[in-house]
PDB file of C-alpha atoms in Angstrom:
ATOM      1  CA  MET L 151     -60.769 -20.529 -97.433  1.00  0.00           C
ATOM      2  CA  ASP L 152     -60.860 -24.152 -96.014  1.00  0.00           C
ATOM      3  CA  ASP L 153     -58.876 -24.994 -98.940  1.00  0.00           C
ATOM      4  CA  LEU L 154     -56.077 -22.740 -98.007  1.00  0.00           C
ATOM      5  CA  THR L 155     -53.095 -24.051 -96.334  1.00  0.00           C
ATOM      6  CA  LYS L 156     -51.811 -22.273 -92.755  1.00  0.00           C
ATOM      7  CA  GLU L 157     -48.871 -21.054 -94.607  1.00  0.00           C
ATOM      8  CA  GLN L 158     -51.492 -19.248 -97.335  1.00  0.00           C
ATOM      9  CA  LYS L 159     -53.796 -18.635 -94.491  1.00  0.00           C
ATOM     10  CA  ASP L 160     -50.393 -16.420 -92.751  1.00  0.00           C
ATOM     11  CA  GLU L 161     -49.295 -15.124 -95.871  1.00  0.00           C
ATOM     12  CA  TYR L 162     -52.968 -13.441 -96.889  1.00  0.00           C
ATOM     13  CA  ALA L 163     -53.856 -12.579 -93.812  1.00  0.00           C
ATOM     14  CA  THR L 164     -49.939 -10.658 -94.018  1.00  0.00           C
ATOM     15  CA  SER L 165     -50.686  -8.940 -97.037  1.00  0.00           C
ATOM     16  CA  PHE L 166     -54.185  -7.939 -96.400  1.00  0.00           C
ATOM     17  CA  ALA L 167     -52.683  -6.326 -93.032  1.00  0.00           C
ATOM     18  CA  ILE L 168     -49.897  -4.106 -95.035  1.00  0.00           C
ATOM     19  CA  LEU L 169     -52.935  -3.411 -97.970  1.00  0.00           C
ATOM     20  CA  ALA L 170     -54.537  -1.568 -94.763  1.00  0.00           C
ATOM     21  CA  LEU L 171     -51.591   0.021 -93.300  1.00  0.00           C
ATOM     22  CA  TYR L 172     -50.991   1.156 -97.178  1.00  0.00           C
ATOM     23  CA  ASP L 173     -54.498   2.676 -97.739  1.00  0.00           C
ATOM     24  CA  GLY L 174     -55.175   4.359 -94.168  1.00  0.00           C
ATOM     25  CA  GLY L 175     -51.590   6.137 -94.860  1.00  0.00           C
ATOM     26  CA  ALA L 176     -49.793   4.341 -92.140  1.00  0.00           C
ATOM     27  CA  GLU L 177     -45.733   3.745 -92.097  1.00  0.00           C
ATOM     28  CA  ILE L 178     -45.605  -0.295 -92.712  1.00  0.00           C
ATOM     29  CA  THR L 179     -43.429  -1.708 -89.986  1.00  0.00           C
ATOM     30  CA  SER L 180     -43.362  -5.269 -88.635  1.00  0.00           C
ATOM     31  CA  GLU L 181     -44.922  -4.245 -85.558  1.00  0.00           C
ATOM     32  CA  GLN L 182     -47.695  -2.646 -87.237  1.00  0.00           C
ATOM     33  CA  VAL L 183     -48.288  -5.282 -88.983  1.00  0.00           C
ATOM     34  CA  THR L 184     -48.429  -7.622 -85.824  1.00  0.00           C
ATOM     35  CA  ALA L 185     -50.358  -4.883 -84.083  1.00  0.00           C
ATOM     36  CA  LEU L 186     -52.752  -5.000 -86.889  1.00  0.00           C
ATOM     37  CA  LEU L 187     -53.167  -8.756 -87.108  1.00  0.00           C
ATOM     38  CA  GLN L 188     -53.880  -9.240 -83.455  1.00  0.00           C
ATOM     39  CA  ALA L 189     -56.410  -6.246 -83.662  1.00  0.00           C
ATOM     40  CA  THR L 190     -57.858  -8.563 -86.529  1.00  0.00           C
ATOM     41  CA  GLY L 191     -57.922 -11.711 -84.525  1.00  0.00           C
ATOM     42  CA  ASN L 192     -54.906 -13.136 -86.840  1.00  0.00           C
ATOM     43  CA  THR L 193     -53.202 -14.578 -83.404  1.00  0.00           C
ATOM     44  CA  GLU L 194     -52.093 -17.819 -85.531  1.00  0.00           C
ATOM     45  CA  VAL L 195     -49.871 -15.972 -87.911  1.00  0.00           C
ATOM     46  CA  GLU L 196     -46.201 -17.378 -87.776  1.00  0.00           C
ATOM     47  CA  ALA L 197     -43.990 -14.138 -86.267  1.00  0.00           C
ATOM     48  CA  PHE L 198     -41.671 -14.382 -89.237  1.00  0.00           C
ATOM     49  CA  TYR L 199     -44.257 -13.643 -92.039  1.00  0.00           C
ATOM     50  CA  PRO L 200     -44.523  -9.973 -90.609  1.00  0.00           C
ATOM     51  CA  ILE L 201     -41.184  -9.400 -90.669  1.00  0.00           C
ATOM     52  CA  ILE L 202     -40.253 -10.372 -94.034  1.00  0.00           C
ATOM     53  CA  PHE L 203     -43.007  -8.595 -95.512  1.00  0.00           C
ATOM     54  CA  ALA L 204     -42.365  -5.339 -93.733  1.00  0.00           C
ATOM     55  CA  ASN L 205     -39.050  -5.205 -95.008  1.00  0.00           C
ATOM     56  CA  TYR L 206     -39.941  -5.955 -98.507  1.00  0.00           C
ATOM     57  CA  LEU L 207     -43.357  -3.918 -98.780  1.00  0.00           C
ATOM     58  CA  SER L 208     -41.919  -0.640 -96.404  1.00  0.00           C
ATOM     59  CA  ASP L 209     -41.572   1.958 -99.081  1.00  0.00           C
ATOM     60  CA  PRO L 210     -45.089   2.854-100.102  1.00  0.00           C
ATOM     61  CA  GLU L 211     -43.740   3.246-103.691  1.00  0.00           C
ATOM     62  CA  THR L 212     -42.435  -0.086-104.083  1.00  0.00           C
ATOM     63  CA  LEU L 213     -46.224  -1.768-102.735  1.00  0.00           C
ATOM     64  CA  GLY L 214     -47.580   1.318-105.061  1.00  0.00           C
ATOM     65  CA  LYS L 215     -45.859  -0.321-107.962  1.00  0.00           C
ATOM     66  CA  LEU L 216     -46.635  -3.707-106.584  1.00  0.00           C
ATOM     67  CA  ILE L 217     -50.189  -2.550-106.689  1.00  0.00           C
ATOM     68  CA  ALA L 218     -50.529  -1.237-110.072  1.00  0.00           C
ATOM     69  CA  THR L 219     -48.416  -3.605-112.034  1.00  0.00           C
ATOM     70  CA  PRO L 220     -50.812  -6.597-113.205  1.00  0.00           C
ATOM     71  CA  GLY L 221     -49.180 -10.002-113.195  1.00  0.00           C
ATOM     72  CA  GLY L 222     -46.806  -9.485-109.754  1.00  0.00           C
ATOM     73  CA  GLY L 223     -44.048 -11.747-111.396  1.00  0.00           C
ATOM     74  CA  GLY L 224     -43.357 -14.484-113.056  1.00  0.00           C
ATOM     75  CA  GLY L 225     -41.406 -13.427-116.024  1.00  0.00           C
ATOM     76  CA  GLY L 226     -41.584 -13.812-120.060  1.00  0.00           C
ATOM     77  CA  GLY L 227     -43.293 -10.817-121.892  1.00  0.00           C
ATOM     78  CA  ASP L 228     -42.333  -9.684-125.138  1.00  0.00           C
ATOM     79  CA  GLY L 229     -38.513  -7.864-123.800  1.00  0.00           C
ATOM     80  CA  GLY L 230     -39.009  -5.445-127.362  1.00  0.00           C
ATOM     81  CA  GLY L 231     -40.608  -2.456-126.248  1.00  0.00           C
ATOM     82  CA  ASP L 232     -39.177  -0.496-128.761  1.00  0.00           C
ATOM     83  CA  ALA L 233     -41.429  -1.103-131.976  1.00  0.00           C
ATOM     84  CA  GLY L 234     -44.809   0.234-133.244  1.00  0.00           C
ATOM     85  CA  GLY L 235     -48.244  -0.776-133.890  1.00  0.00           C
ATOM     86  CA  GLU L 236     -47.428  -1.536-137.793  1.00  0.00           C
ATOM     87  CA  ALA L 237     -44.641  -4.085-136.915  1.00  0.00           C
ATOM     88  CA  ALA L 238     -47.039  -5.705-134.451  1.00  0.00           C
ATOM     89  CA  VAL L 239     -49.838  -6.118-137.111  1.00  0.00           C
ATOM     90  CA  GLU L 240     -47.105  -7.346-140.061  1.00  0.00           C
ATOM     91  CA  GLU L 241     -45.896 -10.217-137.662  1.00  0.00           C
ATOM     92  CA  VAL L 242     -49.335 -11.641-136.949  1.00  0.00           C
ATOM     93  CA  GLU L 243     -50.083 -11.713-140.590  1.00  0.00           C
ATOM     94  CA  GLU L 244     -46.947 -13.316-141.731  1.00  0.00           C
ATOM     95  CA  GLU L 245     -47.848 -17.019-142.612  1.00  0.00           C
ATOM     96  CA  LYS L 246     -45.911 -19.963-141.772  1.00  0.00           C
ATOM     97  CA  PRO L 247     -44.613 -22.235-144.519  1.00  0.00           C
ATOM     98  CA  VAL L 248     -46.681 -25.325-144.639  1.00  0.00           C
ATOM     99  CA  GLU L 249     -44.685 -28.334-144.202  1.00  0.00           C
ATOM    100  CA  GLU L 250     -45.489 -31.097-147.298  1.00  0.00           C
ATOM    101  CA  GLU L 251     -46.640 -34.800-145.521  1.00  0.00           C
ATOM    102  CA  MET L 252     -43.950 -37.317-147.191  1.00  0.00           C
ATOM    103  CA  ASP L 253     -45.748 -40.779-148.660  1.00  0.00           C
ATOM    104  CA  MET L 254     -43.602 -43.319-146.875  1.00  0.00           C
ATOM    105  CA  ALA L 255     -46.044 -45.959-148.019  1.00  0.00           C
ATOM    106  CA  GLY L 256     -44.411 -48.608-150.520  1.00  0.00           C
ATOM    107  CA  GLY L 257     -40.766 -46.903-148.704  1.00  0.00           C
ATOM    108  CA  ILE L 258     -38.847 -48.276-146.203  1.00  0.00           C
ATOM    109  CA  ASP L 259     -40.005 -49.379-142.914  1.00  0.00           C
ATOM    110  CA  MET L 260     -38.185 -47.724-139.152  1.00  0.00           C
ATOM    111  CA  PHE L 261     -35.950 -50.736-139.387  1.00  0.00           C
ATOM    112  CA  GLY L 262     -33.941 -49.780-142.105  1.00  0.00           C
ATOM    113  CA  GLY L 263     -35.717 -52.939-144.194  1.00  0.00           C
ATOM    114  CA  ASP L 264     -37.440 -53.507-147.487  1.00  0.00           C
ATOM    115  CA  GLU L 265     -41.483 -53.293-147.902  1.00  0.00           C
ATOM    116  CA  GLY L 266     -42.523 -56.071-146.512  1.00  0.00           C
ATOM    117  CA  GLY L 267     -40.650 -56.714-143.173  1.00  0.00           C
ATOM    118  CA  GLY L 268     -38.524 -59.440-144.751  1.00  0.00           C
ATOM    119  CA  SER L 269     -37.467 -62.402-142.387  1.00  0.00           C
ATOM    120  CA  ASP L 270     -34.842 -60.753-139.914  1.00  0.00           C
ATOM    121  CA  TYR L 271     -37.272 -61.102-137.618  1.00  0.00           C
TER     122      TYR L 271
END
């Protein structure tokens, strides 16, 4: 925890306070979060953190979804959930074509001249 910035510590303290309220079945409001932060000795948390976090996480259903969904955000993913297991296996078994390497020895140099460099340079 010593490596965290003050902002990160404030975010963690606020997040843990909201999780404690959620786990206890209490209503999640900025006032409740602030009271819990004060009770736990986190008196230096910036006042806007409980407001922002409580506004977003006041709905227990939303908070429950965030807790139950691993990965939080970030995006990515497959996007196409309709394919069955067999389609995924076929996709894995598909081989990529092997590119053949061309023999460049004795060919043109990278400046377009003949082999040996010539007298241009």
